[in-house]
Amino acid sequence: MRISSRVALVALLLSLVSAPFARSQEAPQTFTFTGAGYGHGVGMSQIGARAMALAGDSATVILNYYYQGVVVQPVQDNQIIRVNIGHLLSTMKISTATIGGVIEIYSGDIGNQVGVTPLATITNASSINFSIIGSTVSPSIITKKKRSTIARARIFTLRWSGTTILSVSQAGATARYRYGQMQVRAVKSAALGYRIELTNSLRLHDEYLFGIGEMPSSWPAAALQAQVIASRTYALSKVGVIRSQCDCELFGSIQDQAFLGYAKEAEPRYGHLWKAAVSATSIDDKSGLAITVLNQPVSAYFFSSSGGVTETALNAWGRAKSYTASVPDPASSDVALNPRFATWSRELTREIVAKAFGLPDVVSLEIIKRNETGTVAQIRATSSGGKLVLLRGETFRSRTQIPSAWFDLVSVQN
């Protein structure tokens, strides 16, 4: 056999041997996971709180079960808190359908100043649109017959009478607000340039808590009260620090806790039950019950349901919190109490998985380690180029939006 023939034969044999390996390194189209629970698993399980309330336990008993070594006690809570209700907006519209309702717009962030002259007044016959132009906010008042503009600025304040209900329309959705005042500010973001941040400044004690939408208002009173106390405590732990990226102390979304505004207390049939829970946990008009360690409100994390036991802050985020010890949470595994998330299955595209790891593609996933609670501690991805990236299970959950870190990888689909 001539040398050229031998080279050709060797090349053919190598191609046959390497072909299966090459095919195995192709990125799968999808990855399928099964698991249990919904949320980060740290702190109070809402499904567990409901089960304990149905069994006759009080709010204090529920909280002392899920938060270890704490004291539930009165804390001053009449602070004004700034809540972000519109993040990275390019446009939005504000109006009122309240007959006789009046909205006033002021220049700047006027806080609690009195005697300030408004730039303009809007009634239920008109609306005001805000849009971002360069590094400023541009307001326009719209009526049936005309459109008038107000000089652009970086910051505006909106005030209204106590009976006026504001409608805020943004990104195709409309929400209603009743209390406090609003700030409209142009804030520079790293990715998008200047955008509008809309915040609602209102009293934590009642005005803010009336709008918390973290638990169905139809649930037992003790569960609702436990949620109010946890939400009050979480908000108190954030008071006093304005975050530049949102012009707020708290996001009104799951980045902190869901704030629905007037819609929560106005719920048909059950809204009054939520308001009653807020009132039941109030001591007087300046204080309410909160979860404390050494007389200071804790970061009272809570979540929907677990994989049968709660998670610790150390496992989830790498930061230990003494009051987040893992405890049994059997209600979360009860299909009757937790029909959607006692077990679950999710299919993720290769694009979502690759983005989570910051890789161009992912050809294989491997669960490297589990925590003692059963959650995934570390998951590793390998790219077609051989790069390895390791993530915490909770980080992977958060980036891919799968329900929880109690999961298994069950299949891949090429």
mmCIF file of C-alpha atoms in Angstrom:
data_model
loop_
_atom_site.group_PDB
_atom_site.id
_atom_site.type_symbol
_atom_site.label_atom_id
_atom_site.label_comp_id
_atom_site.label_asym_id
_atom_site.label_seq_id
_atom_site.Cartn_x
_atom_site.Cartn_y
_atom_site.Cartn_z
ATOM 1 C CA MET A 1 0.000 0.000 0.000
ATOM 2 C CA ARG A 2 1.345 3.380 -0.948
ATOM 3 C CA ILE A 3 1.892 6.062 1.744
ATOM 4 C CA SER A 4 -0.902 8.239 0.301
ATOM 5 C CA SER A 5 -3.335 5.339 0.553
ATOM 6 C CA ARG A 6 -2.313 4.674 4.152
ATOM 7 C CA VAL A 7 -2.880 8.349 5.045
ATOM 8 C CA ALA A 8 -6.311 8.248 3.445
ATOM 9 C CA LEU A 9 -7.213 5.058 5.322
ATOM 10 C CA VAL A 10 -6.078 6.504 8.661
ATOM 11 C CA ALA A 11 -8.081 9.679 8.015
ATOM 12 C CA LEU A 12 -11.168 7.606 7.219
ATOM 13 C CA LEU A 13 -10.805 5.530 10.391
ATOM 14 C CA LEU A 14 -10.303 8.649 12.520
ATOM 15 C CA SER A 15 -13.419 10.243 11.040
ATOM 16 C CA LEU A 16 -15.464 7.164 11.830
ATOM 17 C CA VAL A 17 -14.177 7.035 15.411
ATOM 18 C CA SER A 18 -14.645 10.771 16.056
ATOM 19 C CA ALA A 19 -18.082 11.096 14.429
ATOM 20 C CA PRO A 20 -20.060 9.847 17.457
ATOM 21 C CA PHE A 21 -17.991 12.107 19.766
ATOM 22 C CA ALA A 22 -18.700 15.129 17.563
ATOM 23 C CA ARG A 23 -22.404 14.379 17.533
ATOM 24 C CA SER A 24 -22.408 14.002 21.325
ATOM 25 C CA GLN A 25 -20.927 17.505 21.664
ATOM 26 C CA GLU A 26 -23.789 19.186 19.843
ATOM 27 C CA ALA A 27 -25.825 21.437 22.126
ATOM 28 C CA PRO A 28 -29.170 19.817 23.034
ATOM 29 C CA GLN A 29 -32.288 21.673 21.921
ATOM 30 C CA THR A 30 -33.928 21.419 25.361
ATOM 31 C CA PHE A 31 -33.231 20.410 28.945
ATOM 32 C CA THR A 32 -36.054 18.995 31.103
ATOM 33 C CA PHE A 33 -36.202 19.359 34.879
ATOM 34 C CA THR A 34 -38.543 18.019 37.556
ATOM 35 C CA GLY A 35 -38.776 19.345 41.081
ATOM 36 C CA ALA A 36 -40.876 20.554 43.994
ATOM 37 C CA GLY A 37 -41.730 23.880 45.592
ATOM 38 C CA TYR A 38 -41.862 27.452 44.333
ATOM 39 C CA GLY A 39 -39.473 30.220 45.361
ATOM 40 C CA HIS A 40 -36.132 30.521 47.120
ATOM 41 C CA GLY A 41 -37.297 28.549 50.146
ATOM 42 C CA VAL A 42 -35.832 30.889 52.794
ATOM 43 C CA GLY A 43 -37.946 32.057 55.748
ATOM 44 C CA MET A 44 -41.711 31.625 55.908
ATOM 45 C CA SER A 45 -43.465 29.152 53.626
ATOM 46 C CA GLN A 46 -46.805 30.681 52.650
ATOM 47 C CA ILE A 47 -48.348 27.262 51.958
ATOM 48 C CA GLY A 48 -47.025 26.135 55.339
ATOM 49 C CA ALA A 49 -48.425 29.236 57.050
ATOM 50 C CA ARG A 50 -51.848 28.529 55.573
ATOM 51 C CA ALA A 51 -51.730 24.920 56.793
ATOM 52 C CA MET A 52 -50.727 25.984 60.293
ATOM 53 C CA ALA A 53 -53.509 28.599 60.350
ATOM 54 C CA LEU A 54 -56.050 25.984 59.248
ATOM 55 C CA ALA A 55 -54.807 23.822 62.142
ATOM 56 C CA GLY A 56 -55.541 26.643 64.588
ATOM 57 C CA ASP A 57 -52.089 28.169 65.085
ATOM 58 C CA SER A 58 -51.776 31.924 65.603
ATOM 59 C CA ALA A 59 -49.692 34.309 63.512
ATOM 60 C CA THR A 60 -47.078 34.504 66.267
ATOM 61 C CA VAL A 61 -46.774 30.705 66.460
ATOM 62 C CA ILE A 62 -46.388 30.537 62.667
ATOM 63 C CA LEU A 63 -43.663 33.176 62.629
ATOM 64 C CA ASN A 64 -41.728 31.684 65.521
ATOM 65 C CA TYR A 65 -41.748 28.364 63.704
ATOM 66 C CA TYR A 66 -40.348 29.648 60.414
ATOM 67 C CA TYR A 67 -37.991 32.276 61.873
ATOM 68 C CA GLN A 68 -35.771 30.832 64.588
ATOM 69 C CA GLY A 69 -34.679 32.737 67.710
ATOM 70 C CA VAL A 70 -36.757 35.854 66.988
ATOM 71 C CA VAL A 71 -39.137 38.023 69.006
ATOM 72 C CA VAL A 72 -42.402 39.319 67.527
ATOM 73 C CA GLN A 73 -42.870 42.727 69.109
ATOM 74 C CA PRO A 74 -44.132 46.268 68.442
ATOM 75 C CA VAL A 75 -41.869 48.471 66.314
ATOM 76 C CA GLN A 76 -42.371 52.021 65.068
ATOM 77 C CA ASP A 77 -43.654 51.803 61.494
ATOM 78 C CA ASN A 78 -45.082 55.213 60.589
ATOM 79 C CA GLN A 79 -42.169 56.081 58.297
ATOM 80 C CA ILE A 80 -42.778 57.340 54.773
ATOM 81 C CA ILE A 81 -41.390 54.719 52.391
ATOM 82 C CA ARG A 82 -40.564 55.173 48.713
ATOM 83 C CA VAL A 83 -41.760 52.278 46.545
ATOM 84 C CA ASN A 84 -40.841 51.841 42.885
ATOM 85 C CA ILE A 85 -43.985 51.201 40.817
ATOM 86 C CA GLY A 86 -42.491 51.825 37.362
ATOM 87 C CA HIS A 87 -38.963 50.755 36.442
ATOM 88 C CA LEU A 88 -36.964 51.658 33.294
ATOM 89 C CA LEU A 89 -39.930 53.242 31.540
ATOM 90 C CA SER A 90 -39.737 55.210 28.325
ATOM 91 C CA THR A 91 -43.383 56.345 28.477
ATOM 92 C CA MET A 92 -46.386 56.167 30.811
ATOM 93 C CA LYS A 93 -49.807 57.763 31.324
ATOM 94 C CA ILE A 94 -51.497 58.895 34.549
ATOM 95 C CA SER A 95 -55.181 59.773 34.864
ATOM 96 C CA THR A 96 -58.137 59.549 37.236
ATOM 97 C CA ALA A 97 -61.709 58.403 36.733
ATOM 98 C CA THR A 98 -62.774 59.821 40.110
ATOM 99 C CA ILE A 99 -65.529 62.416 39.622
ATOM 100 C CA GLY A 100 -64.169 65.696 40.959
ATOM 101 C CA GLY A 101 -60.733 64.166 41.372
ATOM 102 C CA VAL A 102 -57.748 66.456 40.915
ATOM 103 C CA ILE A 103 -54.080 65.628 40.252
ATOM 104 C CA GLU A 104 -51.456 68.337 40.659
ATOM 105 C CA ILE A 105 -47.989 68.257 39.111
ATOM 106 C CA TYR A 106 -45.039 70.055 40.715
ATOM 107 C CA SER A 107 -41.494 70.762 39.663
ATOM 108 C CA GLY A 108 -38.823 68.770 41.500
ATOM 109 C CA ASP A 109 -39.055 66.292 44.378
ATOM 110 C CA ILE A 110 -40.878 68.463 46.916
ATOM 111 C CA GLY A 111 -41.138 65.899 49.716
ATOM 112 C CA ASN A 112 -43.549 67.093 52.410
ATOM 113 C CA GLN A 113 -43.327 70.791 51.561
ATOM 114 C CA VAL A 114 -46.559 72.803 51.779
ATOM 115 C CA GLY A 115 -47.580 75.989 50.022
ATOM 116 C CA VAL A 116 -45.876 75.000 46.765
ATOM 117 C CA THR A 117 -47.537 76.183 43.553
ATOM 118 C CA PRO A 118 -48.305 73.394 41.056
ATOM 119 C CA LEU A 119 -47.221 73.614 37.427
ATOM 120 C CA ALA A 120 -50.581 72.261 36.258
ATOM 121 C CA THR A 121 -53.779 70.565 37.415
ATOM 122 C CA ILE A 122 -55.356 67.496 35.828
ATOM 123 C CA THR A 123 -59.006 66.483 36.280
ATOM 124 C CA ASN A 124 -60.927 63.350 35.325
ATOM 125 C CA ALA A 125 -61.490 64.962 31.916
ATOM 126 C CA SER A 126 -57.793 64.842 31.078
ATOM 127 C CA SER A 127 -54.644 62.782 31.512
ATOM 128 C CA ILE A 128 -50.915 63.388 31.674
ATOM 129 C CA ASN A 129 -48.368 61.516 29.603
ATOM 130 C CA PHE A 130 -44.690 61.296 30.498
ATOM 131 C CA SER A 131 -41.923 60.370 28.073
ATOM 132 C CA ILE A 132 -38.150 60.356 28.270
ATOM 133 C CA ILE A 133 -36.342 62.781 25.978
ATOM 134 C CA GLY A 134 -32.594 62.718 26.315
ATOM 135 C CA SER A 135 -31.831 62.997 30.027
ATOM 136 C CA THR A 136 -35.135 64.656 30.955
ATOM 137 C CA VAL A 137 -38.791 63.807 31.470
ATOM 138 C CA SER A 138 -41.290 65.499 29.162
ATOM 139 C CA PRO A 139 -44.913 65.798 30.451
ATOM 140 C CA SER A 140 -47.886 66.414 28.163
ATOM 141 C CA ILE A 141 -51.455 67.098 29.322
ATOM 142 C CA ILE A 142 -54.073 65.525 27.061
ATOM 143 C CA THR A 143 -57.715 66.589 26.901
ATOM 144 C CA LYS A 144 -60.415 65.852 24.351
ATOM 145 C CA LYS A 145 -59.682 69.063 22.473
ATOM 146 C CA LYS A 146 -55.988 69.765 22.882
ATOM 147 C CA ARG A 147 -52.546 68.700 23.983
ATOM 148 C CA SER A 148 -50.341 71.015 26.045
ATOM 149 C CA THR A 149 -46.781 70.460 27.194
ATOM 150 C CA ILE A 150 -44.900 71.292 30.368
ATOM 151 C CA ALA A 151 -41.243 72.245 30.265
ATOM 152 C CA ARG A 152 -38.977 69.215 30.502
ATOM 153 C CA ALA A 153 -37.118 68.522 33.741
ATOM 154 C CA ARG A 154 -35.339 65.702 35.560
ATOM 155 C CA ILE A 155 -37.866 65.371 38.392
ATOM 156 C CA PHE A 156 -41.587 65.962 38.959
ATOM 157 C CA THR A 157 -43.939 65.322 41.894
ATOM 158 C CA LEU A 158 -47.620 64.374 41.671
ATOM 159 C CA ARG A 159 -50.143 65.003 44.440
ATOM 160 C CA TRP A 160 -53.888 64.365 44.651
ATOM 161 C CA SER A 161 -56.770 64.570 47.101
ATOM 162 C CA GLY A 162 -57.434 61.705 49.510
ATOM 163 C CA THR A 163 -60.475 60.412 47.639
ATOM 164 C CA THR A 164 -58.890 60.480 44.183
ATOM 165 C CA ILE A 165 -57.832 57.150 42.685
ATOM 166 C CA LEU A 166 -54.969 57.382 40.186
ATOM 167 C CA SER A 167 -54.661 55.066 37.189
ATOM 168 C CA VAL A 168 -51.103 54.477 36.001
ATOM 169 C CA SER A 169 -50.737 52.873 32.567
ATOM 170 C CA GLN A 170 -47.372 51.462 31.523
ATOM 171 C CA ALA A 171 -46.213 48.659 29.240
ATOM 172 C CA GLY A 172 -49.785 47.683 28.366
ATOM 173 C CA ALA A 173 -50.959 47.346 31.987
ATOM 174 C CA THR A 174 -52.883 49.692 34.282
ATOM 175 C CA ALA A 175 -52.701 49.829 38.095
ATOM 176 C CA ARG A 176 -54.557 52.024 40.592
ATOM 177 C CA TYR A 177 -53.148 53.963 43.539
ATOM 178 C CA ARG A 178 -54.846 55.897 46.317
ATOM 179 C CA TYR A 179 -52.324 57.055 48.907
ATOM 180 C CA GLY A 180 -49.305 59.311 49.281
ATOM 181 C CA GLN A 181 -47.675 61.099 46.372
ATOM 182 C CA MET A 182 -45.579 60.109 43.356
ATOM 183 C CA GLN A 183 -42.196 61.072 42.015
ATOM 184 C CA VAL A 184 -41.282 60.930 38.320
ATOM 185 C CA ARG A 185 -37.515 60.986 37.792
ATOM 186 C CA ALA A 186 -35.102 60.511 34.889
ATOM 187 C CA VAL A 187 -32.439 58.027 35.996
ATOM 188 C CA LYS A 188 -29.515 56.786 33.922
ATOM 189 C CA SER A 189 -29.205 53.016 33.510
ATOM 190 C CA ALA A 190 -26.039 51.290 32.375
ATOM 191 C CA ALA A 191 -27.742 49.356 29.577
ATOM 192 C CA LEU A 192 -30.490 51.670 28.310
ATOM 193 C CA GLY A 193 -29.400 55.207 29.052
ATOM 194 C CA TYR A 194 -31.924 57.500 30.715
ATOM 195 C CA ARG A 195 -35.296 56.024 31.654
ATOM 196 C CA ILE A 196 -38.205 57.022 33.890
ATOM 197 C CA GLU A 197 -38.408 55.718 37.459
ATOM 198 C CA LEU A 198 -41.869 56.144 38.978
ATOM 199 C CA THR A 199 -42.140 55.910 42.763
ATOM 200 C CA ASN A 200 -44.967 56.112 45.274
ATOM 201 C CA SER A 201 -44.099 57.675 48.654
ATOM 202 C CA LEU A 202 -46.580 56.631 51.307
ATOM 203 C CA ARG A 203 -46.915 55.632 54.948
ATOM 204 C CA LEU A 204 -45.598 52.161 55.718
ATOM 205 C CA HIS A 205 -47.945 51.567 58.694
ATOM 206 C CA ASP A 206 -51.112 51.207 56.651
ATOM 207 C CA GLU A 207 -51.033 52.859 53.210
ATOM 208 C CA TYR A 208 -48.208 50.634 51.982
ATOM 209 C CA LEU A 209 -49.319 47.459 53.736
ATOM 210 C CA PHE A 210 -52.892 47.798 52.414
ATOM 211 C CA GLY A 211 -51.444 47.253 48.915
ATOM 212 C CA ILE A 212 -49.194 44.211 49.520
ATOM 213 C CA GLY A 213 -50.227 41.406 47.150
ATOM 214 C CA GLU A 214 -48.170 38.471 48.408
ATOM 215 C CA MET A 215 -50.964 36.190 49.695
ATOM 216 C CA PRO A 216 -54.583 35.504 48.669
ATOM 217 C CA SER A 217 -56.910 37.584 50.851
ATOM 218 C CA SER A 218 -59.285 34.615 51.170
ATOM 219 C CA TRP A 219 -56.795 32.647 53.296
ATOM 220 C CA PRO A 220 -57.262 32.185 57.087
ATOM 221 C CA ALA A 221 -56.825 35.261 59.279
ATOM 222 C CA ALA A 222 -53.758 33.941 61.107
ATOM 223 C CA ALA A 223 -51.936 33.307 57.808
ATOM 224 C CA LEU A 224 -52.833 36.809 56.563
ATOM 225 C CA GLN A 225 -51.603 38.337 59.809
ATOM 226 C CA ALA A 226 -48.341 36.382 59.612
ATOM 227 C CA GLN A 227 -47.872 37.705 56.068
ATOM 228 C CA VAL A 228 -48.577 41.291 57.143
ATOM 229 C CA ILE A 229 -46.018 41.045 59.958
ATOM 230 C CA ALA A 230 -43.424 39.504 57.633
ATOM 231 C CA SER A 231 -44.079 42.164 54.970
ATOM 232 C CA ARG A 232 -43.954 45.000 57.517
ATOM 233 C CA THR A 233 -40.679 43.614 58.877
ATOM 234 C CA TYR A 234 -39.104 43.215 55.443
ATOM 235 C CA ALA A 235 -40.022 46.809 54.545
ATOM 236 C CA LEU A 236 -38.672 48.131 57.852
ATOM 237 C CA SER A 237 -35.342 46.442 57.124
ATOM 238 C CA LYS A 238 -35.090 48.524 53.916
ATOM 239 C CA VAL A 239 -36.177 51.928 55.282
ATOM 240 C CA GLY A 240 -33.718 54.798 54.940
ATOM 241 C CA VAL A 241 -31.597 53.590 52.022
ATOM 242 C CA ILE A 242 -32.547 55.032 48.618
ATOM 243 C CA ARG A 243 -31.266 52.864 45.757
ATOM 244 C CA SER A 244 -30.095 54.995 42.865
ATOM 245 C CA GLN A 245 -31.103 52.496 40.154
ATOM 246 C CA CYS A 246 -34.793 52.674 41.117
ATOM 247 C CA ASP A 247 -34.979 55.938 43.120
ATOM 248 C CA CYS A 248 -36.559 53.783 45.810
ATOM 249 C CA GLU A 249 -36.199 51.967 49.101
ATOM 250 C CA LEU A 250 -38.268 49.048 47.826
ATOM 251 C CA PHE A 251 -39.283 47.701 44.454
ATOM 252 C CA GLY A 252 -43.028 47.121 44.273
ATOM 253 C CA SER A 253 -42.387 43.770 42.572
ATOM 254 C CA ILE A 254 -40.972 40.362 43.460
ATOM 255 C CA GLN A 255 -37.517 41.946 43.478
ATOM 256 C CA ASP A 256 -38.643 42.918 46.990
ATOM 257 C CA GLN A 257 -42.349 42.256 47.558
ATOM 258 C CA ALA A 258 -45.401 42.715 45.363
ATOM 259 C CA PHE A 259 -47.208 46.031 45.880
ATOM 260 C CA LEU A 260 -50.535 46.135 44.026
ATOM 261 C CA GLY A 261 -51.708 49.511 45.274
ATOM 262 C CA TYR A 262 -55.446 50.129 45.605
ATOM 263 C CA ALA A 263 -56.346 46.902 43.771
ATOM 264 C CA LYS A 264 -55.510 44.790 46.827
ATOM 265 C CA GLU A 265 -57.847 46.454 49.308
ATOM 266 C CA ALA A 266 -60.511 46.876 46.607
ATOM 267 C CA GLU A 267 -60.693 43.144 45.827
ATOM 268 C CA PRO A 268 -64.322 41.967 45.613
ATOM 269 C CA ARG A 269 -65.419 39.925 48.660
ATOM 270 C CA TYR A 270 -61.971 39.534 50.228
ATOM 271 C CA GLY A 271 -60.182 42.896 50.133
ATOM 272 C CA HIS A 272 -61.585 43.888 53.507
ATOM 273 C CA LEU A 273 -60.096 40.730 55.063
ATOM 274 C CA TRP A 274 -56.596 41.812 54.067
ATOM 275 C CA LYS A 275 -57.181 45.296 55.512
ATOM 276 C CA ALA A 276 -58.476 43.673 58.702
ATOM 277 C CA ALA A 277 -55.249 41.652 58.966
ATOM 278 C CA VAL A 278 -53.214 44.865 58.663
ATOM 279 C CA SER A 279 -55.308 46.476 61.406
ATOM 280 C CA ALA A 280 -55.073 43.391 63.623
ATOM 281 C CA THR A 281 -51.258 43.575 63.607
ATOM 282 C CA SER A 282 -51.173 47.309 64.377
ATOM 283 C CA ILE A 283 -50.565 48.410 67.971
ATOM 284 C CA ASP A 284 -51.457 52.065 67.495
ATOM 285 C CA ASP A 285 -51.262 54.563 64.629
ATOM 286 C CA LYS A 286 -47.457 54.688 64.812
ATOM 287 C CA SER A 287 -46.406 51.092 65.444
ATOM 288 C CA GLY A 288 -47.101 47.499 64.477
ATOM 289 C CA LEU A 289 -45.840 43.989 65.147
ATOM 290 C CA ALA A 290 -42.529 43.028 63.553
ATOM 291 C CA ILE A 291 -40.053 40.132 63.661
ATOM 292 C CA THR A 292 -36.904 41.190 65.512
ATOM 293 C CA VAL A 293 -33.496 40.019 66.656
ATOM 294 C CA LEU A 294 -31.905 42.195 69.357
ATOM 295 C CA ASN A 295 -34.839 44.617 68.920
ATOM 296 C CA GLN A 296 -34.047 45.189 65.232
ATOM 297 C CA PRO A 297 -36.313 44.139 62.331
ATOM 298 C CA VAL A 298 -34.838 41.235 60.362
ATOM 299 C CA SER A 299 -34.861 40.701 56.609
ATOM 300 C CA ALA A 300 -38.041 38.630 56.807
ATOM 301 C CA TYR A 301 -37.774 36.532 53.656
ATOM 302 C CA PHE A 302 -40.785 34.477 52.611
ATOM 303 C CA PHE A 303 -41.757 32.302 49.666
ATOM 304 C CA SER A 304 -44.596 30.214 48.277
ATOM 305 C CA SER A 305 -43.595 26.592 48.975
ATOM 306 C CA SER A 306 -40.604 24.327 49.503
ATOM 307 C CA GLY A 307 -39.438 20.839 48.649
ATOM 308 C CA GLY A 308 -40.526 19.598 52.082
ATOM 309 C CA VAL A 309 -38.093 21.557 54.274
ATOM 310 C CA THR A 310 -37.160 25.227 54.223
ATOM 311 C CA GLU A 311 -33.827 26.518 52.947
ATOM 312 C CA THR A 312 -31.177 28.581 54.757
ATOM 313 C CA ALA A 313 -29.865 31.942 53.604
ATOM 314 C CA LEU A 314 -26.357 30.480 53.641
ATOM 315 C CA ASN A 315 -27.282 27.741 51.164
ATOM 316 C CA ALA A 316 -29.327 30.029 48.926
ATOM 317 C CA TRP A 317 -27.139 33.132 48.784
ATOM 318 C CA GLY A 318 -23.921 32.365 50.657
ATOM 319 C CA ARG A 319 -24.778 34.722 53.529
ATOM 320 C CA ALA A 320 -25.736 33.172 56.861
ATOM 321 C CA LYS A 321 -28.738 34.540 58.782
ATOM 322 C CA SER A 322 -29.206 33.009 62.224
ATOM 323 C CA TYR A 323 -32.994 33.147 62.010
ATOM 324 C CA THR A 324 -33.245 31.172 58.735
ATOM 325 C CA ALA A 325 -32.532 27.675 60.053
ATOM 326 C CA SER A 326 -34.085 24.886 57.975
ATOM 327 C CA VAL A 327 -37.332 23.454 59.398
ATOM 328 C CA PRO A 328 -39.756 20.780 58.153
ATOM 329 C CA ASP A 329 -42.429 22.115 55.779
ATOM 330 C CA PRO A 330 -44.653 19.107 55.031
ATOM 331 C CA ALA A 331 -47.610 21.144 53.761
ATOM 332 C CA SER A 332 -45.621 22.126 50.664
ATOM 333 C CA SER A 333 -45.461 18.458 49.636
ATOM 334 C CA ASP A 334 -49.223 17.986 50.068
ATOM 335 C CA VAL A 335 -50.881 18.012 46.646
ATOM 336 C CA ALA A 336 -54.208 19.023 48.197
ATOM 337 C CA LEU A 337 -52.645 22.148 49.742
ATOM 338 C CA ASN A 338 -50.110 22.834 46.997
ATOM 339 C CA PRO A 339 -51.619 21.439 43.776
ATOM 340 C CA ARG A 340 -49.404 23.405 41.365
ATOM 341 C CA PHE A 341 -46.010 23.000 42.986
ATOM 342 C CA ALA A 342 -45.976 19.910 45.200
ATOM 343 C CA THR A 343 -44.269 18.552 42.080
ATOM 344 C CA TRP A 344 -43.501 20.237 38.792
ATOM 345 C CA SER A 345 -41.781 19.752 35.433
ATOM 346 C CA ARG A 346 -40.169 22.388 33.222
ATOM 347 C CA GLU A 347 -38.493 22.311 29.818
ATOM 348 C CA LEU A 348 -35.833 24.945 29.098
ATOM 349 C CA THR A 349 -34.460 25.834 25.696
ATOM 350 C CA ARG A 350 -30.728 25.672 25.095
ATOM 351 C CA GLU A 351 -30.674 29.454 24.665
ATOM 352 C CA ILE A 352 -32.089 30.038 28.170
ATOM 353 C CA VAL A 353 -29.650 27.591 29.755
ATOM 354 C CA ALA A 354 -26.652 29.030 27.901
ATOM 355 C CA LYS A 355 -27.589 32.573 28.900
ATOM 356 C CA ALA A 356 -27.870 31.531 32.564
ATOM 357 C CA PHE A 357 -24.250 30.370 32.519
ATOM 358 C CA GLY A 358 -22.966 33.151 30.278
ATOM 359 C CA LEU A 359 -21.879 30.643 27.639
ATOM 360 C CA PRO A 360 -22.393 30.579 23.849
ATOM 361 C CA ASP A 361 -23.902 27.095 24.177
ATOM 362 C CA VAL A 362 -24.234 24.229 26.650
ATOM 363 C CA VAL A 363 -23.604 20.634 25.617
ATOM 364 C CA SER A 364 -23.939 19.091 29.078
ATOM 365 C CA LEU A 365 -25.227 19.869 32.564
ATOM 366 C CA GLU A 366 -24.251 18.125 35.772
ATOM 367 C CA ILE A 367 -25.530 18.538 39.327
ATOM 368 C CA ILE A 368 -22.274 18.562 41.293
ATOM 369 C CA LYS A 369 -23.495 18.924 44.862
ATOM 370 C CA ARG A 370 -26.677 19.113 46.935
ATOM 371 C CA ASN A 371 -27.317 20.914 50.208
ATOM 372 C CA GLU A 372 -28.522 19.063 53.276
ATOM 373 C CA THR A 373 -31.988 20.513 52.563
ATOM 374 C CA GLY A 374 -32.127 18.701 49.210
ATOM 375 C CA THR A 375 -31.693 21.809 47.066
ATOM 376 C CA VAL A 376 -29.058 21.899 44.356
ATOM 377 C CA ALA A 377 -25.905 23.476 45.810
ATOM 378 C CA GLN A 378 -23.883 23.537 42.580
ATOM 379 C CA ILE A 379 -24.686 22.854 38.940
ATOM 380 C CA ARG A 380 -22.047 22.825 36.208
ATOM 381 C CA ALA A 381 -22.367 23.509 32.497
ATOM 382 C CA THR A 382 -19.913 22.574 29.766
ATOM 383 C CA SER A 383 -19.793 24.407 26.432
ATOM 384 C CA SER A 384 -18.910 22.869 23.090
ATOM 385 C CA GLY A 385 -15.577 24.626 23.392
ATOM 386 C CA GLY A 386 -14.882 22.825 26.661
ATOM 387 C CA LYS A 387 -15.439 25.775 29.002
ATOM 388 C CA LEU A 388 -16.838 24.876 32.432
ATOM 389 C CA VAL A 389 -19.028 27.246 34.496
ATOM 390 C CA LEU A 390 -20.334 26.509 37.989
ATOM 391 C CA LEU A 391 -23.453 28.149 39.497
ATOM 392 C CA ARG A 392 -25.294 27.950 42.784
ATOM 393 C CA GLY A 393 -28.576 26.111 42.412
ATOM 394 C CA GLU A 394 -30.472 29.195 43.594
ATOM 395 C CA THR A 395 -28.667 31.393 41.063
ATOM 396 C CA PHE A 396 -29.569 28.949 38.289
ATOM 397 C CA ARG A 397 -33.201 28.925 39.472
ATOM 398 C CA SER A 398 -33.360 32.703 39.513
ATOM 399 C CA ARG A 399 -31.800 33.139 36.075
ATOM 400 C CA THR A 400 -33.872 30.469 34.340
ATOM 401 C CA GLN A 401 -37.108 31.107 36.263
ATOM 402 C CA ILE A 402 -37.677 27.451 37.096
ATOM 403 C CA PRO A 403 -39.873 27.173 40.204
ATOM 404 C CA SER A 404 -37.269 26.193 42.823
ATOM 405 C CA ALA A 405 -33.792 24.869 43.561
ATOM 406 C CA TRP A 406 -35.305 21.507 44.568
ATOM 407 C CA PHE A 407 -34.823 20.002 41.119
ATOM 408 C CA ASP A 408 -33.388 17.132 39.070
ATOM 409 C CA LEU A 409 -32.239 17.119 35.461
ATOM 410 C CA VAL A 410 -34.209 14.297 33.893
ATOM 411 C CA SER A 411 -33.547 14.509 30.156
ATOM 412 C CA VAL A 412 -32.030 16.379 27.233
ATOM 413 C CA GLN A 413 -33.448 16.551 23.719
ATOM 414 C CA ASN A 414 -31.239 16.918 20.662
#
